[in-house]
Tab-separated table of C-alpha atoms in Angstrom:
chain	number	residue	atom	x	y	z
A	1	MET	CA	0.001	0.004	0.008
A	2	LEU	CA	2.780	2.446	0.955
A	3	LYS	CA	6.412	1.639	0.285
A	4	VAL	CA	9.525	3.599	1.211
A	5	ASP	CA	12.751	2.323	-0.315
A	6	ARG	CA	16.210	3.563	0.726
A	7	LEU	CA	14.838	7.021	1.349
A	8	GLY	CA	17.314	9.733	2.220
A	9	LYS	CA	17.142	13.473	2.854
A	10	LYS	CA	20.174	15.717	3.000
A	11	TYR	CA	19.890	19.267	4.268
A	12	LEU	CA	22.733	21.801	4.410
A	13	GLY	CA	25.259	19.044	3.800
A	14	ARG	CA	23.978	16.801	6.603
A	15	TRP	CA	21.941	13.640	6.199
A	16	ILE	CA	18.765	13.991	8.248
A	17	PHE	CA	17.931	10.377	7.542
A	18	ARG	CA	19.275	7.892	5.031
A	19	GLY	CA	18.611	4.344	3.847
A	20	LEU	CA	15.096	4.188	5.296
A	21	SER	CA	13.032	1.303	3.930
A	22	PHE	CA	9.685	-0.012	5.033
A	23	GLU	CA	6.451	-1.193	3.541
A	24	LEU	CA	3.014	-0.740	5.064
A	25	GLY	CA	-0.041	-2.778	4.175
A	26	ALA	CA	-3.695	-2.332	5.026
A	27	GLY	CA	-4.189	-2.169	8.764
A	28	ASP	CA	-0.564	-1.286	9.526
A	29	ARG	CA	0.035	1.576	11.936
A	30	LEU	CA	3.598	2.843	12.181
A	31	VAL	CA	4.754	5.226	14.872
A	32	ILE	CA	7.961	7.161	14.197
A	33	LEU	CA	9.719	8.124	17.391
A	34	GLY	CA	12.631	10.429	17.883
A	35	HIS	CA	13.844	13.460	19.752
A	36	ASN	CA	13.290	17.014	18.533
A	37	GLY	CA	15.158	17.625	15.297
A	38	SER	CA	15.584	13.941	14.482
A	39	GLY	CA	13.726	14.373	11.210
A	40	LYS	CA	10.286	12.920	11.973
A	41	SER	CA	8.333	15.778	10.440
A	42	THR	CA	10.730	15.976	7.477
A	43	LEU	CA	10.211	12.249	6.866
A	44	LEU	CA	6.414	12.702	6.811
A	45	ARG	CA	6.736	15.736	4.503
A	46	THR	CA	9.047	13.767	2.218
A	47	ILE	CA	6.623	10.840	2.065
A	48	ALA	CA	3.783	13.295	1.295
A	49	GLY	CA	5.840	14.915	-1.458
A	50	LEU	CA	5.960	18.318	0.237
A	51	THR	CA	9.722	18.151	0.608
A	52	ALA	CA	12.028	16.904	-2.120
A	53	LYS	CA	13.867	13.697	-1.289
A	54	THR	CA	17.611	13.434	-1.874
A	55	GLU	CA	17.601	9.738	-2.718
A	56	GLY	CA	15.364	6.692	-2.644
A	57	THR	CA	11.751	6.180	-3.679
A	58	VAL	CA	8.334	6.570	-2.129
A	59	THR	CA	5.449	4.565	-3.582
A	60	LEU	CA	2.095	5.914	-2.478
A	61	PRO	CA	-1.189	3.988	-2.659
A	62	ASP	CA	-2.675	3.708	-6.162
A	63	GLY	CA	-4.745	6.627	-7.290
A	64	ASP	CA	-4.683	10.420	-7.119
A	65	PRO	CA	-2.652	11.459	-4.004
A	66	ARG	CA	-5.208	14.191	-3.302
A	67	TRP	CA	-7.638	11.331	-2.495
A	68	THR	CA	-5.355	8.578	-1.263
A	69	LEU	CA	-3.160	10.605	1.093
A	70	GLY	CA	-4.094	12.650	4.133
A	71	LEU	CA	-1.656	14.672	6.207
A	72	CYS	CA	-2.263	16.459	9.461
A	73	ALA	CA	0.718	18.416	10.747
A	74	LEU	CA	1.256	20.785	13.629
A	75	GLU	CA	2.845	23.494	11.443
A	76	GLN	CA	0.164	23.315	8.778
A	77	ALA	CA	-1.385	26.767	8.342
A	78	LEU	CA	-5.047	27.629	7.857
A	79	TYR	CA	-6.683	30.573	6.105
A	80	GLY	CA	-7.490	32.992	8.915
A	81	GLN	CA	-10.433	34.617	7.149
A	82	LEU	CA	-12.167	31.343	6.223
A	83	THR	CA	-14.538	29.643	8.635
A	84	VAL	CA	-14.259	26.053	9.765
A	85	ALA	CA	-16.960	24.920	7.321
A	86	GLU	CA	-15.475	26.959	4.484
A	87	HIS	CA	-12.118	25.192	4.945
A	88	LEU	CA	-13.776	21.836	4.412
A	89	GLU	CA	-15.719	23.130	1.425
A	90	LEU	CA	-12.546	24.569	-0.091
A	91	THR	CA	-10.484	21.366	0.317
A	92	ALA	CA	-13.364	19.289	-1.026
A	93	ASP	CA	-13.669	21.557	-4.084
A	94	LEU	CA	-9.912	21.376	-4.704
A	95	ARG	CA	-9.790	17.600	-4.253
A	96	GLY	CA	-12.987	17.004	-6.142
A	97	CYS	CA	-14.426	14.893	-3.346
A	98	PRO	CA	-17.634	15.189	-1.283
A	99	ALA	CA	-17.300	17.903	1.407
A	100	ARG	CA	-19.146	15.945	4.181
A	101	VAL	CA	-19.021	19.094	6.292
A	102	ASP	CA	-21.613	18.168	8.913
A	103	GLU	CA	-20.422	14.576	9.218
A	104	LEU	CA	-16.747	15.546	9.648
A	105	LEU	CA	-17.458	18.387	12.041
A	106	GLU	CA	-19.564	16.069	14.187
A	107	LYS	CA	-16.789	13.505	14.106
A	108	VAL	CA	-14.165	15.980	15.395
A	109	ASN	CA	-16.621	17.687	17.757
A	110	LEU	CA	-16.403	21.036	16.019
A	111	GLY	CA	-19.964	21.401	14.813
A	112	TYR	CA	-20.651	24.285	17.205
A	113	ALA	CA	-17.808	26.281	15.607
A	114	SER	CA	-18.617	25.727	11.920
A	115	ALA	CA	-19.122	29.466	11.287
A	116	VAL	CA	-16.081	30.617	13.284
A	117	PRO	CA	-13.136	32.018	11.269
A	118	ALA	CA	-9.915	30.033	11.658
A	119	SER	CA	-8.157	33.077	13.071
A	120	GLN	CA	-10.411	32.859	16.129
A	121	LEU	CA	-9.898	29.156	16.790
A	122	SER	CA	-7.878	27.842	19.714
A	123	THR	CA	-4.853	25.575	19.116
A	124	GLY	CA	-6.928	22.485	19.915
A	125	MET	CA	-9.766	23.528	17.611
A	126	LYS	CA	-7.283	24.116	14.789
A	127	ALA	CA	-5.854	20.644	15.362
A	128	ARG	CA	-9.353	19.149	15.097
A	129	LEU	CA	-10.053	21.022	11.899
A	130	LYS	CA	-6.772	19.805	10.381
A	131	LEU	CA	-7.694	16.250	11.343
A	132	ALA	CA	-11.066	16.668	9.645
A	133	MET	CA	-9.409	17.966	6.474
A	134	ALA	CA	-6.899	15.100	6.503
A	135	ILE	CA	-9.553	12.374	6.695
A	136	GLN	CA	-12.019	14.143	4.374
A	137	PRO	CA	-11.247	12.016	1.266
A	138	GLU	CA	-11.086	8.837	3.382
A	139	PRO	CA	-7.421	8.332	2.426
A	140	LYS	CA	-5.730	4.960	2.144
A	141	ALA	CA	-2.643	6.418	3.843
A	142	LEU	CA	-2.972	8.854	6.741
A	143	LEU	CA	0.085	10.737	8.062
A	144	LEU	CA	-0.214	12.412	11.448
A	145	ASP	CA	2.528	14.667	12.812
A	146	GLU	CA	2.313	15.073	16.598
A	147	PRO	CA	-1.426	14.380	16.587
A	148	GLY	CA	-1.846	14.780	20.336
A	149	ALA	CA	-0.168	18.176	20.571
A	150	GLY	CA	-2.531	20.901	21.666
A	151	LEU	CA	-5.383	18.476	22.303
A	152	ASP	CA	-7.169	17.805	25.612
A	153	GLU	CA	-8.151	14.343	26.820
A	154	GLU	CA	-11.290	14.321	24.680
A	155	GLY	CA	-9.162	15.363	21.696
A	156	ARG	CA	-6.730	12.539	22.300
A	157	ASN	CA	-9.650	10.116	22.422
A	158	LEU	CA	-10.720	11.533	19.071
A	159	VAL	CA	-7.236	10.745	17.679
A	160	ASP	CA	-7.605	7.195	19.001
A	161	ARG	CA	-10.954	6.837	17.208
A	162	ILE	CA	-9.583	8.239	13.944
A	163	THR	CA	-6.545	5.961	13.996
A	164	SER	CA	-8.778	2.945	14.662
A	165	GLU	CA	-10.987	3.864	11.717
A	166	GLN	CA	-7.898	4.316	9.550
A	167	SER	CA	-6.738	0.788	10.379
A	168	ALA	CA	-9.886	-0.517	8.753
A	169	ARG	CA	-9.402	1.675	5.694
A	170	GLY	CA	-5.637	1.584	5.034
A	171	CYS	CA	-2.367	2.413	6.728
A	172	LEU	CA	-1.269	5.047	9.214
A	173	ILE	CA	2.004	6.756	10.085
A	174	VAL	CA	2.293	8.799	13.255
A	175	ALA	CA	5.342	10.957	13.992
A	176	THR	CA	5.705	11.867	17.651
A	177	ASN	CA	8.104	12.410	20.501
A	178	ASP	CA	5.449	11.454	23.026
A	179	PRO	CA	6.013	7.821	24.121
A	180	LEU	CA	2.332	7.601	25.122
A	181	GLU	CA	1.386	7.762	21.462
A	182	ARG	CA	2.960	4.360	20.951
A	183	ARG	CA	-0.526	3.125	21.779
A	184	LEU	CA	-1.696	4.305	18.361
A	185	ALA	CA	0.571	1.916	16.437
A	186	ASN	CA	1.517	-1.715	15.969
A	187	LEU	CA	4.893	-0.913	14.364
A	188	GLU	CA	7.707	1.330	15.516
A	189	LEU	CA	10.520	3.198	13.854
A	190	GLN	CA	13.085	5.031	15.953
A	191	LEU	CA	14.959	7.890	14.322
A	192	ALA	CA	18.330	8.675	15.831
B	1	MET	CA	-6.541	32.700	-1.792
B	2	ARG	CA	-7.705	35.870	-3.355
B	3	SER	CA	-8.443	38.965	-1.371
B	4	GLN	CA	-9.544	42.528	-1.972
B	5	SER	CA	-6.236	43.921	-0.715
B	6	GLY	CA	-4.448	43.425	-4.048
B	7	LEU	CA	-7.202	45.207	-5.975
B	8	VAL	CA	-7.260	48.083	-3.502
B	9	THR	CA	-3.449	48.365	-3.592
B	10	GLY	CA	-3.456	48.438	-7.400
B	11	LEU	CA	-6.192	51.051	-7.559
B	12	LEU	CA	-4.589	53.285	-4.931
B	13	PHE	CA	-1.255	53.041	-6.693
B	14	SER	CA	-2.927	53.967	-9.992
B	15	VAL	CA	-4.640	57.029	-8.560
B	16	VAL	CA	-1.471	58.260	-6.894
B	17	THR	CA	0.549	57.693	-10.079
B	18	VAL	CA	-1.964	59.524	-12.268
B	19	TYR	CA	-2.076	62.421	-9.836
B	20	ALA	CA	1.754	62.605	-9.603
B	21	ILE	CA	2.232	62.533	-13.383
B	22	SER	CA	-0.531	65.063	-14.003
B	23	PHE	CA	0.843	67.375	-11.349
B	24	ALA	CA	4.392	67.116	-12.679
B	25	SER	CA	3.303	67.895	-16.253
B	26	LEU	CA	0.794	70.591	-15.408
B	27	ASN	CA	2.021	73.160	-17.960
B	28	ALA	CA	3.789	70.801	-20.342
B	29	THR	CA	2.528	69.633	-23.711
B	30	MET	CA	2.278	65.847	-23.578
B	31	THR	CA	2.954	64.077	-26.852
B	32	SER	CA	1.371	60.709	-27.576
B	33	THR	CA	4.735	59.042	-27.144
B	34	VAL	CA	5.205	60.496	-23.661
B	35	VAL	CA	1.590	59.769	-22.650
B	36	SER	CA	1.780	56.136	-23.787
B	37	GLY	CA	5.121	55.664	-22.070
B	38	MET	CA	3.880	57.132	-18.802
B	39	LEU	CA	0.663	55.128	-19.002
B	40	TRP	CA	2.646	51.918	-19.294
B	41	VAL	CA	4.971	52.887	-16.457
B	42	ALA	CA	1.903	53.432	-14.272
B	43	LEU	CA	0.350	50.113	-15.396
B	44	LEU	CA	3.581	48.245	-14.814
B	45	PHE	CA	4.146	49.566	-11.316
B	46	SER	CA	0.561	49.235	-10.167
B	47	SER	CA	0.500	45.587	-11.241
B	48	SER	CA	3.990	44.813	-9.899
B	49	ALA	CA	2.961	46.213	-6.529
B	50	SER	CA	0.185	43.665	-5.970
B	51	LEU	CA	-0.026	40.797	-8.478
B	52	PRO	CA	3.058	38.693	-7.518
B	53	ARG	CA	1.842	38.696	-3.884
B	54	ILE	CA	-0.910	36.265	-4.775
B	55	PHE	CA	1.571	33.359	-4.744
B	56	LEU	CA	4.128	34.722	-2.305
B	57	SER	CA	1.525	35.191	0.406
B	58	GLU	CA	0.643	31.466	0.296
B	59	GLU	CA	4.269	30.553	1.048
B	60	GLU	CA	4.701	33.256	3.669
B	61	LEU	CA	1.499	32.307	5.496
B	62	GLY	CA	2.346	28.621	5.231
B	63	THR	CA	-0.876	27.716	3.403
B	64	GLY	CA	1.062	26.524	0.348
B	65	ASP	CA	1.268	23.017	1.844
B	66	LEU	CA	-2.502	22.851	2.188
B	67	LEU	CA	-2.860	23.633	-1.500
B	68	ARG	CA	-0.179	21.143	-2.528
B	69	LEU	CA	-1.946	18.383	-0.618
B	70	THR	CA	-5.384	19.070	-2.011
B	71	ALA	CA	-5.114	20.741	-5.432
B	72	ARG	CA	-3.708	20.212	-8.878
B	73	PRO	CA	-1.055	22.822	-9.792
B	74	HIS	CA	-2.936	23.746	-12.971
B	75	ALA	CA	-6.051	24.571	-10.981
B	76	ILE	CA	-4.114	26.804	-8.611
B	77	PHE	CA	-2.328	28.635	-11.409
B	78	TRP	CA	-5.498	29.191	-13.393
B	79	GLY	CA	-7.464	30.355	-10.399
B	80	LYS	CA	-4.869	32.889	-9.431
B	81	SER	CA	-4.120	33.945	-13.008
B	82	LEU	CA	-7.752	34.641	-13.809
B	83	PHE	CA	-8.131	36.724	-10.674
B	84	ASN	CA	-4.954	38.662	-11.547
B	85	CYS	CA	-6.234	39.196	-15.132
B	86	PHE	CA	-9.515	40.568	-13.791
B	87	GLN	CA	-7.693	42.804	-11.322
B	88	CYS	CA	-5.242	44.065	-13.956
B	89	VAL	CA	-7.959	44.842	-16.524
B	90	VAL	CA	-10.062	46.715	-13.919
B	91	THR	CA	-7.044	48.638	-12.664
B	92	GLY	CA	-5.819	49.376	-16.179
B	93	THR	CA	-9.211	50.640	-17.340
B	94	ILE	CA	-9.651	52.954	-14.347
B	95	LEU	CA	-6.054	54.146	-14.654
B	96	SER	CA	-6.476	54.887	-18.403
B	97	VAL	CA	-9.724	56.806	-17.920
B	98	LEU	CA	-8.233	58.873	-15.102
B	99	TYR	CA	-4.942	59.440	-16.868
B	100	LEU	CA	-6.364	60.435	-20.245
B	101	GLY	CA	-8.880	62.648	-18.442
B	102	PHE	CA	-6.192	64.454	-16.478
B	103	THR	CA	-3.929	64.907	-19.515
B	104	SER	CA	-6.867	65.830	-21.806
B	105	LYS	CA	-5.504	63.476	-24.420
B	106	ALA	CA	-7.924	62.345	-27.129
B	107	ILE	CA	-7.863	58.779	-28.476
B	108	ALA	CA	-7.366	58.747	-32.244
B	109	VAL	CA	-8.146	55.026	-32.824
B	110	PRO	CA	-10.413	53.881	-29.961
B	111	TRP	CA	-10.647	50.205	-30.993
B	112	LEU	CA	-6.845	49.905	-31.198
B	113	PHE	CA	-6.528	51.555	-27.796
B	114	ALA	CA	-9.089	49.177	-26.275
B	115	VAL	CA	-7.468	46.074	-27.787
B	116	SER	CA	-4.004	47.250	-26.730
B	117	LEU	CA	-5.160	48.009	-23.200
B	118	VAL	CA	-6.977	44.706	-22.627
B	119	ALA	CA	-4.307	42.563	-24.321
B	120	GLY	CA	-1.601	44.512	-22.515
B	121	CYS	CA	-3.255	44.015	-19.166
B	122	LEU	CA	-3.746	40.300	-19.780
B	123	SER	CA	-0.087	39.983	-20.871
B	124	LEU	CA	1.048	41.932	-17.856
B	125	ALA	CA	-1.065	39.799	-15.513
B	126	GLY	CA	0.189	36.592	-17.144
B	127	ALA	CA	3.857	37.600	-17.000
B	128	VAL	CA	3.776	38.984	-13.451
B	129	THR	CA	1.786	35.978	-12.180
B	130	LEU	CA	4.330	33.645	-13.764
B	131	CYS	CA	7.194	35.545	-12.098
B	132	GLY	CA	5.442	35.372	-8.742
B	133	ALA	CA	4.682	31.667	-9.164
B	134	ILE	CA	8.273	30.738	-9.979
B	135	ALA	CA	9.813	33.033	-7.367
B	136	SER	CA	7.441	31.873	-4.606
B	137	GLN	CA	9.212	28.493	-4.481
B	138	ALA	CA	12.692	30.010	-4.159
B	139	ALA	CA	14.578	30.901	-1.018
B	140	ASN	CA	15.697	34.295	-2.327
B	141	ARG	CA	12.306	35.359	-3.721
B	142	ALA	CA	12.800	39.092	-4.204
B	143	VAL	CA	16.003	38.813	-6.223
B	144	LEU	CA	14.771	35.931	-8.341
B	145	SER	CA	11.468	37.695	-9.061
B	146	ALA	CA	13.248	40.798	-10.276
B	147	ALA	CA	15.735	38.773	-12.336
B	148	ILE	CA	12.904	36.929	-14.102
B	149	ALA	CA	10.723	40.003	-14.523
B	150	VAL	CA	13.221	42.143	-16.457
B	151	PRO	CA	13.582	39.924	-19.577
B	152	LEU	CA	9.905	38.990	-19.447
B	153	LEU	CA	8.518	42.512	-19.163
B	154	LEU	CA	10.843	44.502	-21.444
B	155	PRO	CA	9.393	43.205	-24.768
B	156	LEU	CA	5.892	43.519	-23.337
B	157	VAL	CA	6.377	47.166	-22.416
B	158	SER	CA	7.882	47.909	-25.867
B	159	LEU	CA	4.884	46.372	-27.632
B	160	GLY	CA	2.409	48.095	-25.303
B	161	VAL	CA	3.962	51.540	-25.737
B	162	SER	CA	4.034	51.126	-29.548
B	163	ALA	CA	0.397	50.103	-29.787
B	164	VAL	CA	-0.923	52.768	-27.403
B	165	ARG	CA	1.213	55.473	-29.020
B	166	VAL	CA	-0.306	54.781	-32.424
B	167	SER	CA	-3.829	54.617	-31.003
B	168	LEU	CA	-3.387	58.011	-29.362
B	169	GLY	CA	-1.329	59.907	-31.923
B	170	LEU	CA	-2.313	58.619	-35.354
B	171	HIS	CA	-3.147	61.509	-37.721
B	172	VAL	CA	-2.183	64.038	-35.048
B	173	ARG	CA	-0.285	66.905	-36.657
B	174	HIS	CA	3.423	67.306	-35.701
B	175	GLU	CA	3.503	63.812	-34.187
B	176	ASP	CA	5.294	60.898	-35.794
B	177	VAL	CA	3.972	57.853	-33.975
B	178	GLY	CA	4.216	55.291	-36.769
B	179	SER	CA	1.550	53.857	-39.046
B	180	LEU	CA	-1.677	52.051	-38.207
B	181	THR	CA	-0.097	48.840	-39.478
B	182	GLU	CA	2.677	49.192	-36.930
B	183	GLY	CA	0.077	49.746	-34.193
B	184	ILE	CA	-1.922	46.714	-35.259
B	185	GLY	CA	1.282	44.642	-35.397
B	186	ALA	CA	2.137	45.651	-31.837
B	187	ALA	CA	-1.421	44.881	-30.669
B	188	ILE	CA	-1.227	41.402	-32.270
B	189	GLY	CA	2.093	40.958	-30.500
B	190	LEU	CA	0.392	41.780	-27.197
B	191	VAL	CA	-2.378	39.260	-27.842
B	192	GLY	CA	0.229	36.619	-28.688
B	193	TYR	CA	2.239	37.471	-25.594
B	194	ALA	CA	-0.865	37.097	-23.412
B	195	GLY	CA	-1.639	33.756	-25.020
B	196	VAL	CA	1.892	32.406	-24.564
B	197	THR	CA	2.284	33.454	-20.926
B	198	LEU	CA	-1.165	32.219	-19.887
B	199	ALA	CA	-0.826	28.963	-21.836
B	200	THR	CA	2.691	28.049	-20.683
B	201	GLY	CA	2.259	29.312	-17.130
B	202	PRO	CA	0.474	26.231	-15.769
B	203	TRP	CA	3.123	23.901	-17.216
B	204	ILE	CA	6.000	25.927	-15.833
B	205	TYR	CA	4.267	26.228	-12.475
B	206	SER	CA	3.675	22.472	-12.385
B	207	ALA	CA	7.389	21.919	-12.779
B	208	VAL	CA	8.268	24.085	-9.772
B	209	TRP	CA	5.134	23.175	-7.780
B	210	ARG	CA	6.704	20.545	-5.502
B	211	SER	CA	10.315	21.682	-5.622
């Protein structure tokens, strides 16, 4: 479903990671652990195609990546002037998939804030909205970067539910430096 | 994302430019060559002040990743280009009306002026959008944008000045602005320029989209 073969990324003359190979099938959940600056987020961005790789190959699930790949990252920015619902409508229009606004907002417990501009959302609410946008096309591969950051206990339960649902649909990669988030995965990769 | 700020910036810049030029040439006789040159300088600067921002702001705000994950590069380029074309034509029309009004310059060949203005604005929007799109992916955006803009915009300005000069000064006594054929040739050049920049833009942008 998702294959990474001898993947390497060099930045400013230093290898951030090199020779990484793994293959994930349906139901696989991989957690990438490592200290700050170990390259977890860069690895996710490289797999998603947002950062150019230096060497190696990434094979994504068959189909249009806009539909088959979802990424939720801490540093991902939102449009401050757009409301929560408008974000989901925009990403659905761009992807060409159903918006499912009400369904997704109910799932991430953000229905009460559907008309609130993103600039007025708290950190946790932004994280929920990004989760909703990531799972909107029901991707075969879901990449989550520090999914628990900024979320309360209810939010972390939401992440648990979403990762469980993803197991039934495809594969999952979680990048984190929180050892507690090992619970989300059945496979581990430690970056030095 | 498109916002009203670019349109407002362009319009404000146009009004200030028209006022400054009119004030500076209060008692001077403006030939068609000077008027067309100044009109294009105003058009160029008003568009350069706002149009490239449409791509740069996505990278500066960090929303570029959201677009890369959800959209095709062609869709993004076309969406932003069409908005820039609309903005440039609106700004150019208002600027021309104000400028010609202030300078009391009559238009000798109205249809040639209209074609030159619209095609010139579309070319300008296409070229400046392309510069912004390419430069937005680079680390040193300002320098790269300027370096790309010079060779792209010089032929465009030459064609635009030629076409507008003929449309303003044809048959005007004591003014040698060239023949109607030369004006039409320049206008056709502008139409071709607009077509090339807008047609190749999506392909070029696709190439730099994920770099």
